[in-house]
PDB file of C-alpha atoms in Angstrom:
ATOM      1  CA  ASP M   1     173.219  50.097 -55.769  1.00  0.00           C
ATOM      2  CA  THR M   2     173.149  46.374 -55.259  1.00  0.00           C
ATOM      3  CA  ALA M   3     176.672  44.975 -55.316  1.00  0.00           C
ATOM      4  CA  VAL M   4     175.794  41.549 -56.764  1.00  0.00           C
ATOM      5  CA  SER M   5     172.445  41.176 -58.432  1.00  0.00           C
ATOM      6  CA  GLN M   6     170.787  38.109 -59.830  1.00  0.00           C
ATOM      7  CA  THR M   7     167.762  37.688 -62.019  1.00  0.00           C
ATOM      8  CA  PRO M   8     165.239  36.218 -61.802  1.00  0.00           C
ATOM      9  CA  LYS M   9     164.653  35.852 -58.077  1.00  0.00           C
ATOM     10  CA  TYR M  10     162.228  33.023 -58.644  1.00  0.00           C
ATOM     11  CA  LEU M  11     162.110  30.582 -61.555  1.00  0.00           C
ATOM     12  CA  VAL M  12     159.565  27.798 -62.029  1.00  0.00           C
ATOM     13  CA  THR M  13     159.971  25.596 -65.017  1.00  0.00           C
ATOM     14  CA  GLN M  14     159.216  22.127 -66.369  1.00  0.00           C
ATOM     15  CA  MET M  15     161.543  19.198 -66.566  1.00  0.00           C
ATOM     16  CA  GLY M  16     163.541  19.076 -69.761  1.00  0.00           C
ATOM     17  CA  ASN M  17     163.537  22.848 -70.342  1.00  0.00           C
ATOM     18  CA  ASP M  18     166.693  24.958 -70.728  1.00  0.00           C
ATOM     19  CA  LYS M  19     166.997  28.071 -68.550  1.00  0.00           C
ATOM     20  CA  SER M  20     169.465  30.784 -67.660  1.00  0.00           C
ATOM     21  CA  ILE M  21     170.121  32.782 -64.512  1.00  0.00           C
ATOM     22  CA  LYS M  22     171.901  36.095 -64.891  1.00  0.00           C
ATOM     23  CA  CYS M  23     174.390  37.624 -62.476  1.00  0.00           C
ATOM     24  CA  GLU M  24     175.991  41.051 -62.505  1.00  0.00           C
ATOM     25  CA  GLN M  25     178.447  42.668 -60.065  1.00  0.00           C
ATOM     26  CA  ASN M  26     179.360  46.362 -59.878  1.00  0.00           C
ATOM     27  CA  LEU M  27     182.276  45.917 -57.474  1.00  0.00           C
ATOM     28  CA  GLY M  28     185.019  45.766 -60.048  1.00  0.00           C
ATOM     29  CA  HIS M  29     185.881  42.249 -58.934  1.00  0.00           C
ATOM     30  CA  ASP M  30     187.701  39.938 -61.308  1.00  0.00           C
ATOM     31  CA  THR M  31     186.396  36.563 -60.013  1.00  0.00           C
ATOM     32  CA  MET M  32     182.884  35.387 -59.892  1.00  0.00           C
ATOM     33  CA  TYR M  33     181.248  32.233 -58.559  1.00  0.00           C
ATOM     34  CA  TRP M  34     178.110  30.128 -58.565  1.00  0.00           C
ATOM     35  CA  TYR M  35     176.969  28.280 -55.480  1.00  0.00           C
ATOM     36  CA  LYS M  36     174.044  25.889 -55.057  1.00  0.00           C
ATOM     37  CA  GLN M  37     172.078  25.554 -51.829  1.00  0.00           C
ATOM     38  CA  ASP M  38     169.911  22.434 -51.710  1.00  0.00           C
ATOM     39  CA  SER M  39     166.848  21.648 -49.650  1.00  0.00           C
ATOM     40  CA  LYS M  40     168.996  20.588 -46.684  1.00  0.00           C
ATOM     41  CA  LYS M  41     170.578  24.056 -46.757  1.00  0.00           C
ATOM     42  CA  PHE M  42     174.106  22.929 -47.728  1.00  0.00           C
ATOM     43  CA  LEU M  43     175.947  25.574 -49.727  1.00  0.00           C
ATOM     44  CA  LYS M  44     178.259  24.091 -52.375  1.00  0.00           C
ATOM     45  CA  ILE M  45     180.512  25.723 -54.836  1.00  0.00           C
ATOM     46  CA  MET M  46     179.755  24.957 -58.465  1.00  0.00           C
ATOM     47  CA  PHE M  47     182.109  27.191 -60.417  1.00  0.00           C
ATOM     48  CA  SER M  48     184.663  29.885 -59.941  1.00  0.00           C
ATOM     49  CA  TYR M  49     185.661  31.975 -62.980  1.00  0.00           C
ATOM     50  CA  ASN M  50     187.786  34.883 -64.002  1.00  0.00           C
ATOM     51  CA  ASN M  51     188.883  35.919 -67.458  1.00  0.00           C
ATOM     52  CA  LYS M  52     191.663  33.416 -67.448  1.00  0.00           C
ATOM     53  CA  GLU M  53     190.495  30.444 -65.535  1.00  0.00           C
ATOM     54  CA  LEU M  54     187.365  28.363 -65.016  1.00  0.00           C
ATOM     55  CA  ILE M  55     187.357  25.963 -62.107  1.00  0.00           C
ATOM     56  CA  ILE M  56     184.543  23.486 -62.111  1.00  0.00           C
ATOM     57  CA  ASN M  57     183.461  21.435 -59.122  1.00  0.00           C
ATOM     58  CA  GLU M  58     183.725  17.872 -60.407  1.00  0.00           C
ATOM     59  CA  THR M  59     180.321  16.949 -59.049  1.00  0.00           C
ATOM     60  CA  VAL M  60     178.516  19.473 -61.220  1.00  0.00           C
ATOM     61  CA  PRO M  61     176.777  17.848 -64.256  1.00  0.00           C
ATOM     62  CA  ASN M  62     177.846  19.144 -67.654  1.00  0.00           C
ATOM     63  CA  ARG M  63     174.283  20.320 -68.177  1.00  0.00           C
ATOM     64  CA  PHE M  64     175.353  23.361 -66.160  1.00  0.00           C
ATOM     65  CA  SER M  65     177.590  25.861 -67.876  1.00  0.00           C
ATOM     66  CA  PRO M  66     178.754  29.353 -66.852  1.00  0.00           C
ATOM     67  CA  LYS M  67     179.014  32.015 -69.538  1.00  0.00           C
ATOM     68  CA  SER M  68     180.764  35.338 -69.007  1.00  0.00           C
ATOM     69  CA  PRO M  69     180.136  38.013 -71.638  1.00  0.00           C
ATOM     70  CA  ASP M  70     182.398  40.400 -69.688  1.00  0.00           C
ATOM     71  CA  LYS M  71     184.110  40.769 -66.360  1.00  0.00           C
ATOM     72  CA  ALA M  72     181.044  42.064 -64.601  1.00  0.00           C
ATOM     73  CA  HIS M  73     178.700  39.247 -65.623  1.00  0.00           C
ATOM     74  CA  LEU M  74     178.589  35.511 -65.044  1.00  0.00           C
ATOM     75  CA  ASN M  75     175.428  33.793 -66.232  1.00  0.00           C
ATOM     76  CA  LEU M  76     174.440  30.206 -65.454  1.00  0.00           C
ATOM     77  CA  HIS M  77     172.923  28.119 -68.217  1.00  0.00           C
ATOM     78  CA  ILE M  78     171.199  24.919 -67.397  1.00  0.00           C
ATOM     79  CA  ASN M  79     170.138  22.402 -70.036  1.00  0.00           C
ATOM     80  CA  SER M  80     167.564  19.628 -69.787  1.00  0.00           C
ATOM     81  CA  LEU M  81     166.463  20.596 -66.310  1.00  0.00           C
ATOM     82  CA  GLU M  82     165.802  17.791 -63.803  1.00  0.00           C
ATOM     83  CA  LEU M  83     163.754  17.677 -60.623  1.00  0.00           C
ATOM     84  CA  GLY M  84     166.949  17.425 -58.595  1.00  0.00           C
ATOM     85  CA  ASP M  85     168.121  20.775 -59.950  1.00  0.00           C
ATOM     86  CA  SER M  86     165.534  22.465 -57.709  1.00  0.00           C
ATOM     87  CA  ALA M  87     167.531  24.609 -55.278  1.00  0.00           C
ATOM     88  CA  VAL M  88     168.574  28.148 -54.550  1.00  0.00           C
ATOM     89  CA  TYR M  89     171.484  29.332 -56.679  1.00  0.00           C
ATOM     90  CA  PHE M  90     173.739  32.112 -55.433  1.00  0.00           C
ATOM     91  CA  CYS M  91     176.143  34.178 -57.455  1.00  0.00           C
ATOM     92  CA  ALA M  92     179.150  35.761 -55.705  1.00  0.00           C
ATOM     93  CA  SER M  93     182.218  37.784 -56.550  1.00  0.00           C
ATOM     94  CA  SER M  94     185.560  38.644 -54.997  1.00  0.00           C
ATOM     95  CA  ARG M  95     188.949  40.042 -55.862  1.00  0.00           C
ATOM     96  CA  LYS M  96     191.447  37.436 -56.918  1.00  0.00           C
ATOM     97  CA  THR M  97     194.550  39.233 -55.873  1.00  0.00           C
ATOM     98  CA  GLY M  98     195.448  41.741 -53.194  1.00  0.00           C
ATOM     99  CA  GLY M  99     193.801  42.218 -49.857  1.00  0.00           C
ATOM    100  CA  GLY M 100     190.172  41.869 -48.941  1.00  0.00           C
ATOM    101  CA  THR M 101     189.285  38.329 -49.672  1.00  0.00           C
ATOM    102  CA  GLU M 102     185.680  38.503 -48.633  1.00  0.00           C
ATOM    103  CA  ALA M 103     183.161  37.276 -51.140  1.00  0.00           C
ATOM    104  CA  PHE M 104     179.967  39.257 -51.828  1.00  0.00           C
ATOM    105  CA  PHE M 105     176.842  37.197 -52.539  1.00  0.00           C
ATOM    106  CA  GLY M 106     173.707  37.953 -54.507  1.00  0.00           C
ATOM    107  CA  GLN M 107     170.245  37.397 -53.017  1.00  0.00           C
ATOM    108  CA  GLY M 108     169.774  34.078 -54.734  1.00  0.00           C
ATOM    109  CA  THR M 109     167.540  32.569 -57.433  1.00  0.00           C
ATOM    110  CA  ARG M 110     165.068  29.985 -56.217  1.00  0.00           C
ATOM    111  CA  LEU M 111     164.706  27.420 -59.020  1.00  0.00           C
ATOM    112  CA  THR M 112     161.809  25.014 -58.903  1.00  0.00           C
ATOM    113  CA  VAL M 113     161.596  22.267 -61.515  1.00  0.00           C
ATOM    114  CA  VAL M 114     158.213  20.628 -61.823  1.00  0.00           C
TER     115      VAL M 114
ATOM    116  CA  ASP J   1     190.965  23.641 -46.465  1.00  0.00           C
ATOM    117  CA  ALA J   2     190.818  22.536 -42.834  1.00  0.00           C
ATOM    118  CA  LYS J   3     187.538  21.273 -41.448  1.00  0.00           C
ATOM    119  CA  THR J   4     185.626  23.101 -38.799  1.00  0.00           C
ATOM    120  CA  THR J   5     183.189  22.012 -36.110  1.00  0.00           C
ATOM    121  CA  GLN J   6     180.411  24.241 -34.803  1.00  0.00           C
ATOM    122  CA  PRO J   7     177.428  23.572 -32.540  1.00  0.00           C
ATOM    123  CA  PRO J   8     174.290  23.163 -34.614  1.00  0.00           C
ATOM    124  CA  SER J   9     172.305  25.764 -32.736  1.00  0.00           C
ATOM    125  CA  MET J  10     172.452  28.406 -30.000  1.00  0.00           C
ATOM    126  CA  ASP J  11     170.097  30.856 -28.333  1.00  0.00           C
ATOM    127  CA  CYS J  12     170.947  34.323 -27.152  1.00  0.00           C
ATOM    128  CA  ALA J  13     168.866  36.939 -25.341  1.00  0.00           C
ATOM    129  CA  GLU J  14     168.426  40.208 -27.208  1.00  0.00           C
ATOM    130  CA  GLY J  15     170.944  42.822 -26.051  1.00  0.00           C
ATOM    131  CA  ARG J  16     173.358  40.267 -24.665  1.00  0.00           C
ATOM    132  CA  ALA J  17     176.607  39.143 -26.238  1.00  0.00           C
ATOM    133  CA  ALA J  18     176.419  36.165 -28.529  1.00  0.00           C
ATOM    134  CA  ASN J  19     179.528  33.972 -28.392  1.00  0.00           C
ATOM    135  CA  LEU J  20     179.740  31.461 -31.245  1.00  0.00           C
ATOM    136  CA  PRO J  21     182.523  28.848 -30.993  1.00  0.00           C
ATOM    137  CA  CYS J  22     184.374  27.097 -33.749  1.00  0.00           C
ATOM    138  CA  ASN J  23     186.909  24.244 -33.538  1.00  0.00           C
ATOM    139  CA  HIS J  24     189.486  23.949 -36.278  1.00  0.00           C
ATOM    140  CA  SER J  25     192.123  21.654 -34.739  1.00  0.00           C
ATOM    141  CA  THR J  26     193.735  20.754 -38.060  1.00  0.00           C
ATOM    142  CA  ILE J  27     194.309  24.335 -39.180  1.00  0.00           C
ATOM    143  CA  SER J  28     197.566  25.003 -40.982  1.00  0.00           C
ATOM    144  CA  GLY J  29     199.901  27.916 -40.392  1.00  0.00           C
ATOM    145  CA  ASN J  30     198.881  29.745 -43.518  1.00  0.00           C
ATOM    146  CA  GLU J  31     195.132  29.312 -43.098  1.00  0.00           C
ATOM    147  CA  TYR J  32     192.812  32.095 -41.979  1.00  0.00           C
ATOM    148  CA  VAL J  33     189.582  31.851 -40.075  1.00  0.00           C
ATOM    149  CA  TYR J  34     186.589  33.489 -41.822  1.00  0.00           C
ATOM    150  CA  TRP J  35     183.089  33.980 -40.582  1.00  0.00           C
ATOM    151  CA  TYR J  36     180.029  34.471 -42.765  1.00  0.00           C
ATOM    152  CA  ARG J  37     176.346  34.451 -41.853  1.00  0.00           C
ATOM    153  CA  GLN J  38     173.165  33.723 -43.770  1.00  0.00           C
ATOM    154  CA  ILE J  39     169.990  35.414 -42.721  1.00  0.00           C
ATOM    155  CA  HIS J  40     166.920  33.514 -43.794  1.00  0.00           C
ATOM    156  CA  SER J  41     166.430  33.485 -47.576  1.00  0.00           C
ATOM    157  CA  GLN J  42     169.314  35.836 -48.200  1.00  0.00           C
ATOM    158  CA  GLY J  43     172.829  35.372 -49.640  1.00  0.00           C
ATOM    159  CA  PRO J  44     175.676  34.731 -47.208  1.00  0.00           C
ATOM    160  CA  GLN J  45     177.274  37.882 -45.732  1.00  0.00           C
ATOM    161  CA  TYR J  46     180.928  38.307 -44.818  1.00  0.00           C
ATOM    162  CA  ILE J  47     181.501  39.172 -41.157  1.00  0.00           C
ATOM    163  CA  ILE J  48     185.164  39.020 -40.278  1.00  0.00           C
ATOM    164  CA  HIS J  49     188.390  37.111 -40.738  1.00  0.00           C
ATOM    165  CA  GLY J  50     191.682  36.663 -38.905  1.00  0.00           C
ATOM    166  CA  LEU J  51     194.955  34.729 -38.741  1.00  0.00           C
ATOM    167  CA  LYS J  52     196.438  34.870 -35.229  1.00  0.00           C
ATOM    168  CA  ASN J  53     195.512  38.134 -33.560  1.00  0.00           C
ATOM    169  CA  ASN J  54     192.095  39.037 -32.365  1.00  0.00           C
ATOM    170  CA  GLU J  55     190.153  41.164 -34.792  1.00  0.00           C
ATOM    171  CA  THR J  56     187.316  43.603 -34.415  1.00  0.00           C
ATOM    172  CA  ASN J  57     185.138  45.454 -36.894  1.00  0.00           C
ATOM    173  CA  GLU J  58     181.818  47.211 -36.800  1.00  0.00           C
ATOM    174  CA  MET J  59     179.920  43.931 -36.905  1.00  0.00           C
ATOM    175  CA  ALA J  60     181.787  41.569 -34.540  1.00  0.00           C
ATOM    176  CA  SER J  61     184.944  40.517 -32.773  1.00  0.00           C
ATOM    177  CA  LEU J  62     186.975  37.407 -33.523  1.00  0.00           C
ATOM    178  CA  ILE J  63     188.963  35.780 -30.764  1.00  0.00           C
ATOM    179  CA  ILE J  64     191.483  33.114 -31.887  1.00  0.00           C
ATOM    180  CA  THR J  65     193.206  30.924 -29.282  1.00  0.00           C
ATOM    181  CA  GLU J  66     196.974  30.995 -29.067  1.00  0.00           C
ATOM    182  CA  ASP J  67     197.292  27.507 -30.571  1.00  0.00           C
ATOM    183  CA  ARG J  68     194.827  28.571 -33.305  1.00  0.00           C
ATOM    184  CA  LYS J  69     192.822  25.376 -32.879  1.00  0.00           C
ATOM    185  CA  SER J  70     189.620  27.174 -32.013  1.00  0.00           C
ATOM    186  CA  SER J  71     188.030  30.621 -32.238  1.00  0.00           C
ATOM    187  CA  THR J  72     185.002  32.487 -31.048  1.00  0.00           C
ATOM    188  CA  LEU J  73     182.892  35.027 -32.931  1.00  0.00           C
ATOM    189  CA  ILE J  74     181.409  37.616 -30.604  1.00  0.00           C
ATOM    190  CA  LEU J  75     178.392  39.750 -31.433  1.00  0.00           C
ATOM    191  CA  PRO J  76     178.573  42.267 -28.559  1.00  0.00           C
ATOM    192  CA  HIS J  77     174.916  43.289 -28.405  1.00  0.00           C
ATOM    193  CA  ALA J  78     172.800  40.804 -30.293  1.00  0.00           C
ATOM    194  CA  THR J  79     169.607  42.068 -31.928  1.00  0.00           C
ATOM    195  CA  LEU J  80     166.714  40.139 -33.498  1.00  0.00           C
ATOM    196  CA  ARG J  81     168.204  40.881 -36.902  1.00  0.00           C
ATOM    197  CA  ASP J  82     171.286  38.854 -35.933  1.00  0.00           C
ATOM    198  CA  THR J  83     169.190  35.668 -36.073  1.00  0.00           C
ATOM    199  CA  ALA J  84     170.897  33.672 -38.806  1.00  0.00           C
ATOM    200  CA  VAL J  85     173.096  30.691 -39.551  1.00  0.00           C
ATOM    201  CA  TYR J  86     176.749  31.498 -38.838  1.00  0.00           C
ATOM    202  CA  TYR J  87     179.469  29.717 -40.760  1.00  0.00           C
ATOM    203  CA  CYS J  88     183.087  29.367 -39.647  1.00  0.00           C
ATOM    204  CA  ILE J  89     185.395  28.672 -42.603  1.00  0.00           C
ATOM    205  CA  VAL J  90     189.127  28.043 -42.641  1.00  0.00           C
ATOM    206  CA  ARG J  91     191.062  28.667 -45.811  1.00  0.00           C
ATOM    207  CA  VAL J  92     194.343  29.866 -47.200  1.00  0.00           C
ATOM    208  CA  PHE J  93     194.631  33.633 -47.727  1.00  0.00           C
ATOM    209  CA  GLY J  94     195.627  34.634 -51.203  1.00  0.00           C
ATOM    210  CA  ALA J  95     195.123  31.215 -52.760  1.00  0.00           C
ATOM    211  CA  GLY J  96     194.388  31.221 -56.462  1.00  0.00           C
ATOM    212  CA  SER J  97     190.712  30.617 -55.932  1.00  0.00           C
ATOM    213  CA  TYR J  98     188.544  32.058 -53.232  1.00  0.00           C
ATOM    214  CA  GLN J  99     186.100  29.238 -53.253  1.00  0.00           C
ATOM    215  CA  LEU J 100     184.482  28.865 -49.832  1.00  0.00           C
ATOM    216  CA  THR J 101     183.680  25.501 -48.338  1.00  0.00           C
ATOM    217  CA  PHE J 102     180.603  25.933 -46.134  1.00  0.00           C
ATOM    218  CA  GLY J 103     179.793  23.473 -43.367  1.00  0.00           C
ATOM    219  CA  LYS J 104     176.535  23.184 -41.506  1.00  0.00           C
ATOM    220  CA  GLY J 105     177.125  26.280 -39.418  1.00  0.00           C
ATOM    221  CA  THR J 106     175.462  27.358 -36.165  1.00  0.00           C
ATOM    222  CA  LYS J 107     171.858  28.535 -36.240  1.00  0.00           C
ATOM    223  CA  LEU J 108     171.744  31.454 -33.841  1.00  0.00           C
ATOM    224  CA  SER J 109     168.347  32.431 -32.514  1.00  0.00           C
ATOM    225  CA  VAL J 110     168.156  35.845 -30.796  1.00  0.00           C
ATOM    226  CA  ILE J 111     165.244  35.830 -28.338  1.00  0.00           C
ATOM    227  CA  PRO J 112     163.363  38.947 -27.273  1.00  0.00           C
TER     228      PRO J 112
END
């Protein structure tokens, strides 16, 4: 079983569209994250979220919003897509408390905005 | 989180040990050193972490200097599948958020 899974793996869409990327983890973790990796390969945190707290990187446009239907899922909604949103988006999860602070990452969603 | 400095790239012969250095001269007493790697087109993968003592697991060894200002990740017998970008990250253990701040990392190329 894949620990952190994202769908779709590839997403091509036109400017101005609204799209969602889904993420699910089966590790029982209580904190999930979204990271963005741009064309220069820099990995940057966008959000971290558990059922009590959402931490947003201040550089993330408000067109991006995380939505968590339950503890095992954190979906990423993007409104009014722009060319600059083209990147690879990674979902991750970890435990918030206790030992074992390693984060587990999904395989990424390559978003191309045309 | 303290900043880290890594060489941009390194080569290693297949079967030999790969030693990846990391400088973190501004590390605080409660900050741990973490290593992740990213194999091409995949999500980052946790490797190992440590505070003061050297650590070893099935993937690698982590050697931290006594003053904690630098560390070395050792892959004892590098294989072609170890070709990846390796990230050294310093952060506080047990902080409220486990957000990771990735730098540019070291691109390790394992050569046949």
